Amino acid sequence: MKRRGFLIGADGRLRGLLVAVVAGAVSAAPGLAGWLPPGSAPRFERPGDVVLGGSFSILPFPASAAPDFVAPPAEPRSSGVSPWGFRVAQGFVLAVEEINADGRLLPNLTLGFSVRNSGDLVRGALREALGFLSRTEEPVPNFACGQGAPLAALVGDTRSALSLALARLLGLYRFPQVSYASTLPSLSDKTQFPSFLRTLASDLTSSHAVTQLVLYLRWSWVGILAQDDDFGQEAGALAARELDWAGVCVEFHLHVPSQEAPEKIGTIVGRMRGSSATAVLVFLSNSNFQLVLQRLQDFRVQGQVWVSDGLLHTALALATPSTARVLHSSVGLLRRSSRAPDLPEFLAHLHPDRTPEDPFLLRFWEATFGCVWPPRKGVRARGAWLCSGNESLRGHEHPFQDVSKVDIAYSAVYSVAHALQALLSCDPGDRGCVDPQSFQPWQLLHPLKKVHFQTPDGTEIMFDANGDLVTTFDIFQGRKTPEGLVHFVRIGTMDPHTSSGNRMTILLEKGVQVPPSVCSKSCTPGFSQIPQQGAPHCCFVCRPCPEGQFSDQRDMKRCLECPVEKYPSQARDRCLPRTETFLAFDEPLGLTLTLAALILTGLAGLAFGVFLWFQDTPVVKANNRALSYVLLASLALCALCPLLFLGRPSPATCLLRQPAFALGFTVAVSSVLAKTLTVVLAFRVTRPGHRRQACLGPNASCSVVLAASLGQSVLCGVWLGTSPPFPDRDMASEPGRVLLICQEGSDLAFSCMLGSLGLLAVGTFCVAFLARALPDAFNETRLLTFSMLLVCSVWTAFLPLYHSARGTATVAVEVFSILASTAGLLGGIFIPKCYLILLRPEHNTPAWLRPGTRVRKAARGCFCTRAILTYGQVSNQLSAKTGAWQSHALRSLDLDGWGRKVLPAGLDTDGSTSNSLNKHNREYRKKRHLVRAAILRRGSRPHGDAAYSSPRLGADAKAPKGATYEPIAPPTVHVSCPGHVRRLNRGGGT
């Protein structure tokens, strides 16, 4: 008996086993062996307009001894009747009768048939096929000796070995052959078998379906049991190859010997006991699988999930209750084939009186009821009795109707009928039209390959390019009943019609639970697999995805990078869209900075308005009005610059914000530098007419501002011309956000801009620091020093904060630095002036600015070693015998601790240099008159002799003889206490 194959379409091979197990005892009734109808081989034929042949293993012949080539081989004699083969042949007859009764299918054509017995032997199948082709009792190859209706096709045979021989023979004539049970993969080769088709899938298709089921159930750790023959080795190798391509690991691949070998089977079972794979793919015959199940039951090994195609259904039907329990939770595939709903009733109504031309029915009747028909009563064997004809086949159905599939030839007949319909359905005169009375069988081959129809039960029939049926598989699972029995329940389908690429579409019912079969526990989304050293790749450990990566599926080999516009979730199991962010005006921080910028701008504008309104007052005139106006305008611009840093970056704002800030701040700091240099130079130039006095004019201050601004403008122009700033999207600073920023374009140009501002600010601070102790009646050098110290401190702290900040904080740091430095300059320089002008107007007068008025108040509580004496428009009338001399003497005198040194008065009340003073100094030197100013207060002299002399006269020089002096108005002495202050111990000397 041919070995059966499971998992890979073993329908045809399964029938032989069912014959042996189920019907063997019946067919071996005493007295029936060796019976053969006398004179000819048994056939069941009916005439028709077109004849369809069928080859079935109804009366199996035993294997005979090898011929000795001495005498002709003996005529083969049957050993019984195959109930399964007989029922399959009756399904063939039923299909022909239904087609003839159908008015829509072949309406004007009667289909005849010729049912022949192959005897389950290759030579029997070839003999009957040649006899069918030559229309003779004895086959005549290559000739059609008899006349009759055209032959359409041959349906059969059962086993692949018989179909293979028939396909080679019929392929020579391009005679169509449609098999209903042969699953050998090599029959799909159209080069060797051009006219072969079959109404079931090949073993390779079934094996592919099982591997697809493994992949769908996410099994990654399986075992394979394969028959040790061509079928098992080919199927097991195919499954292992497909699983390896899909990344599934095979823990063991064991070959079970074809013949019973208890020792080898015990070794195989022992190997399975030590395995951890739950799922086992089975490519075995029924008998060998039964042996494996029994040995597993002996070792009490349970828990495996057996996976096969068709095998499990038969194994469960034939298994004992103990072995059936091993099949619990197993998964099986069963091809969905066409069913003949009327076949049970058709078989029940069979009777020799209704079809006396059917010789197979007589043999089946005798085998079923254990009787002989009257013509052979004389040779009745012991235990046999005569058949009365009153017996009925009703109630004698096949014991395994669900799994035996006795109607498998049903769809093959319908395939040929629809091909004939397509061949004959044409208009007369068409070149493709054929005469149904004289067409050739090869003409039917093409439409047979293209058929696509539905059988009466709704099953869809179509062939693929290899002539194999495109079939749908039903998925079954073994489950225990409340009584403790195990039966298979349909849990889903596998449809290759809607497959994507090489993947079949699998649909499982909801709530189906299948045990896992893995080497390591599955990695959830957010983790990736890390292989274990020395183990298959299916054995791994799970590691969380690193930062910035994700895995959105289970058991991913590696984590993936999110697209640029997305970022990983916290669990790193998916990518989330990034949200755009920037320092907006409506945010709390942006709103605060905007209000601060507007307030500073308003204060700068207010100070500018105050200075314009009070431009002729001594305080405004003493602060160099032109420079003050430029400084206030630049500070207002600096206060407005942060508005360019806020809001959504655009090409215009990115292009303007840094240059606008750089130019505004450069003008502001250079204006402070110009004011400070004017004060320093005024007090350092001691010699009248010195060339440095040219630096004290208004043009010199403007030159400082223009030079600094021009240099910064050139630098910004080169920056904007070579690598200008532009809007950019920062994905790395903040996870989950897209930062809309202005990319500076050139980091070198940006650094040079900041460096030039820093050098200018540091230089201005150094100059102001050196001038902090100079007289400050009109220019508050200490306030300038404090303002520049604040500016330098802010920008020194800016650098580390700017480079360490991320996201919107970077913009906020720069905006805050701009506002802080602007507020420092505005508050340190102009707020005190505005306070004096607006709130203390009595101090904004020339009298208050005269040192005498202020020193009298200051001298009440302190004694200063340094005083500045300012004579405001005082004319000293000096009368002498030699004449009169009117001295517009020194407007400003600096007395050191002894009051001996005369300093140049280089400043007028509006802060400009006095040219008239230099003229009077020259006249003073020419006259060489001693001017002695006695500063008297309550009749006392100042500390030391406050003598004033020309550079050519000594301090103690006497006045010319005869000279008279008029009283000099008491000078206004400005007292400043820069350092040591002590109480007056004497009566009011200043």
PDB file of N, CA and C in Angstrom, residues 225 251-252 254 265-278 280 292 294-302 304 306:
ATOM      1  N   LEU A 225       8.407  16.822  11.879  1.00  0.00           N
ATOM      2  CA  LEU A 225       8.440  15.369  11.739  1.00  0.00           C
ATOM      3  C   LEU A 225       8.063  15.042  10.302  1.00  0.00           C
ATOM      4  N   GLU A 251      13.700  23.813  15.717  1.00  0.00           N
ATOM      5  CA  GLU A 251      14.494  23.205  16.784  1.00  0.00           C
ATOM      6  C   GLU A 251      14.954  21.806  16.398  1.00  0.00           C
ATOM      7  N   PHE A 252      14.096  21.042  15.785  1.00  0.00           N
ATOM      8  CA  PHE A 252      14.477  19.692  15.341  1.00  0.00           C
ATOM      9  C   PHE A 252      13.755  19.387  14.038  1.00  0.00           C
ATOM     10  N   LEU A 254      13.204  15.839  12.235  1.00  0.00           N
ATOM     11  CA  LEU A 254      13.415  14.404  12.392  1.00  0.00           C
ATOM     12  C   LEU A 254      12.684  13.659  11.281  1.00  0.00           C
ATOM     13  N   ILE A 265      11.795   5.035  16.343  1.00  0.00           N
ATOM     14  CA  ILE A 265      10.676   5.870  16.777  1.00  0.00           C
ATOM     15  C   ILE A 265      10.849   6.252  18.237  1.00  0.00           C
ATOM     16  N   GLY A 266      11.376   5.327  19.076  1.00  0.00           N
ATOM     17  CA  GLY A 266      11.643   5.656  20.472  1.00  0.00           C
ATOM     18  C   GLY A 266      12.689   6.753  20.603  1.00  0.00           C
ATOM     19  N   THR A 267      13.716   6.699  19.750  1.00  0.00           N
ATOM     20  CA  THR A 267      14.736   7.758  19.768  1.00  0.00           C
ATOM     21  C   THR A 267      14.139   9.105  19.382  1.00  0.00           C
ATOM     22  N   ILE A 268      13.267   9.068  18.381  1.00  0.00           N
ATOM     23  CA  ILE A 268      12.625  10.311  17.937  1.00  0.00           C
ATOM     24  C   ILE A 268      11.742  10.892  19.045  1.00  0.00           C
ATOM     25  N   VAL A 269      10.983  10.025  19.711  1.00  0.00           N
ATOM     26  CA  VAL A 269      10.117  10.491  20.793  1.00  0.00           C
ATOM     27  C   VAL A 269      10.949  11.042  21.945  1.00  0.00           C
ATOM     28  N   GLY A 270      12.080  10.391  22.259  1.00  0.00           N
ATOM     29  CA  GLY A 270      12.957  10.910  23.307  1.00  0.00           C
ATOM     30  C   GLY A 270      13.516  12.286  22.960  1.00  0.00           C
ATOM     31  N   ARG A 271      13.825  12.464  21.681  1.00  0.00           N
ATOM     32  CA  ARG A 271      14.311  13.788  21.262  1.00  0.00           C
ATOM     33  C   ARG A 271      13.215  14.843  21.414  1.00  0.00           C
ATOM     34  N   MET A 272      11.999  14.472  21.146  1.00  0.00           N
ATOM     35  CA  MET A 272      10.888  15.407  21.269  1.00  0.00           C
ATOM     36  C   MET A 272      10.600  15.737  22.727  1.00  0.00           C
ATOM     37  N   ARG A 273      10.830  14.758  23.618  1.00  0.00           N
ATOM     38  CA  ARG A 273      10.571  15.011  25.038  1.00  0.00           C
ATOM     39  C   ARG A 273      11.469  16.110  25.586  1.00  0.00           C
ATOM     40  N   GLY A 274      12.689  16.199  25.074  1.00  0.00           N
ATOM     41  CA  GLY A 274      13.622  17.207  25.566  1.00  0.00           C
ATOM     42  C   GLY A 274      13.548  18.533  24.848  1.00  0.00           C
ATOM     43  N   SER A 275      12.625  18.693  23.941  1.00  0.00           N
ATOM     44  CA  SER A 275      12.525  19.937  23.178  1.00  0.00           C
ATOM     45  C   SER A 275      11.608  20.917  23.892  1.00  0.00           C
ATOM     46  N   SER A 276      11.782  22.170  23.565  1.00  0.00           N
ATOM     47  CA  SER A 276      10.936  23.226  24.123  1.00  0.00           C
ATOM     48  C   SER A 276       9.952  23.770  23.110  1.00  0.00           C
ATOM     49  N   ALA A 277      10.028  23.300  21.874  1.00  0.00           N
ATOM     50  CA  ALA A 277       9.096  23.775  20.849  1.00  0.00           C
ATOM     51  C   ALA A 277       7.720  23.164  21.085  1.00  0.00           C
ATOM     52  N   THR A 278       6.714  23.993  21.055  1.00  0.00           N
ATOM     53  CA  THR A 278       5.344  23.530  21.267  1.00  0.00           C
ATOM     54  C   THR A 278       4.715  23.052  19.972  1.00  0.00           C
ATOM     55  N   VAL A 280       4.569  21.394  16.336  1.00  0.00           N
ATOM     56  CA  VAL A 280       5.257  20.345  15.584  1.00  0.00           C
ATOM     57  C   VAL A 280       4.537  20.194  14.248  1.00  0.00           C
ATOM     58  N   VAL A 292       3.830   7.289  16.626  1.00  0.00           N
ATOM     59  CA  VAL A 292       4.416   8.393  17.381  1.00  0.00           C
ATOM     60  C   VAL A 292       3.480   8.813  18.509  1.00  0.00           C
ATOM     61  N   GLN A 294       1.245   7.022  20.064  1.00  0.00           N
ATOM     62  CA  GLN A 294       1.205   6.000  21.103  1.00  0.00           C
ATOM     63  C   GLN A 294       2.438   6.060  21.999  1.00  0.00           C
ATOM     64  N   ARG A 295       3.620   6.271  21.405  1.00  0.00           N
ATOM     65  CA  ARG A 295       4.832   6.349  22.219  1.00  0.00           C
ATOM     66  C   ARG A 295       4.820   7.602  23.083  1.00  0.00           C
ATOM     67  N   LEU A 296       4.299   8.713  22.564  1.00  0.00           N
ATOM     68  CA  LEU A 296       4.195   9.924  23.376  1.00  0.00           C
ATOM     69  C   LEU A 296       3.244   9.719  24.547  1.00  0.00           C
ATOM     70  N   GLN A 297       2.153   8.962  24.305  1.00  0.00           N
ATOM     71  CA  GLN A 297       1.220   8.678  25.379  1.00  0.00           C
ATOM     72  C   GLN A 297       1.869   7.793  26.440  1.00  0.00           C
ATOM     73  N   ASP A 298       2.724   6.866  26.007  1.00  0.00           N
ATOM     74  CA  ASP A 298       3.424   6.013  26.967  1.00  0.00           C
ATOM     75  C   ASP A 298       4.345   6.836  27.869  1.00  0.00           C
ATOM     76  N   PHE A 299       4.981   7.870  27.294  1.00  0.00           N
ATOM     77  CA  PHE A 299       5.874   8.722  28.081  1.00  0.00           C
ATOM     78  C   PHE A 299       5.128   9.864  28.765  1.00  0.00           C
ATOM     79  N   ARG A 300       3.801   9.885  28.602  1.00  0.00           N
ATOM     80  CA  ARG A 300       2.975  10.953  29.176  1.00  0.00           C
ATOM     81  C   ARG A 300       3.458  12.341  28.739  1.00  0.00           C
ATOM     82  N   VAL A 301       3.806  12.434  27.474  1.00  0.00           N
ATOM     83  CA  VAL A 301       4.219  13.707  26.905  1.00  0.00           C
ATOM     84  C   VAL A 301       3.008  14.344  26.252  1.00  0.00           C
ATOM     85  N   GLN A 302       2.613  15.475  26.735  1.00  0.00           N
ATOM     86  CA  GLN A 302       1.486  16.205  26.169  1.00  0.00           C
ATOM     87  C   GLN A 302       1.857  17.683  26.064  1.00  0.00           C
ATOM     88  N   GLN A 304       2.064  19.346  23.003  1.00  0.00           N
ATOM     89  CA  GLN A 304       2.453  19.733  21.661  1.00  0.00           C
ATOM     90  C   GLN A 304       1.229  20.166  20.857  1.00  0.00           C
ATOM     91  N   TRP A 306       0.076  19.932  17.271  1.00  0.00           N
ATOM     92  CA  TRP A 306       0.368  19.265  16.012  1.00  0.00           C
ATOM     93  C   TRP A 306      -0.291  20.027  14.870  1.00  0.00           C
TER      94      TRP A 306
END
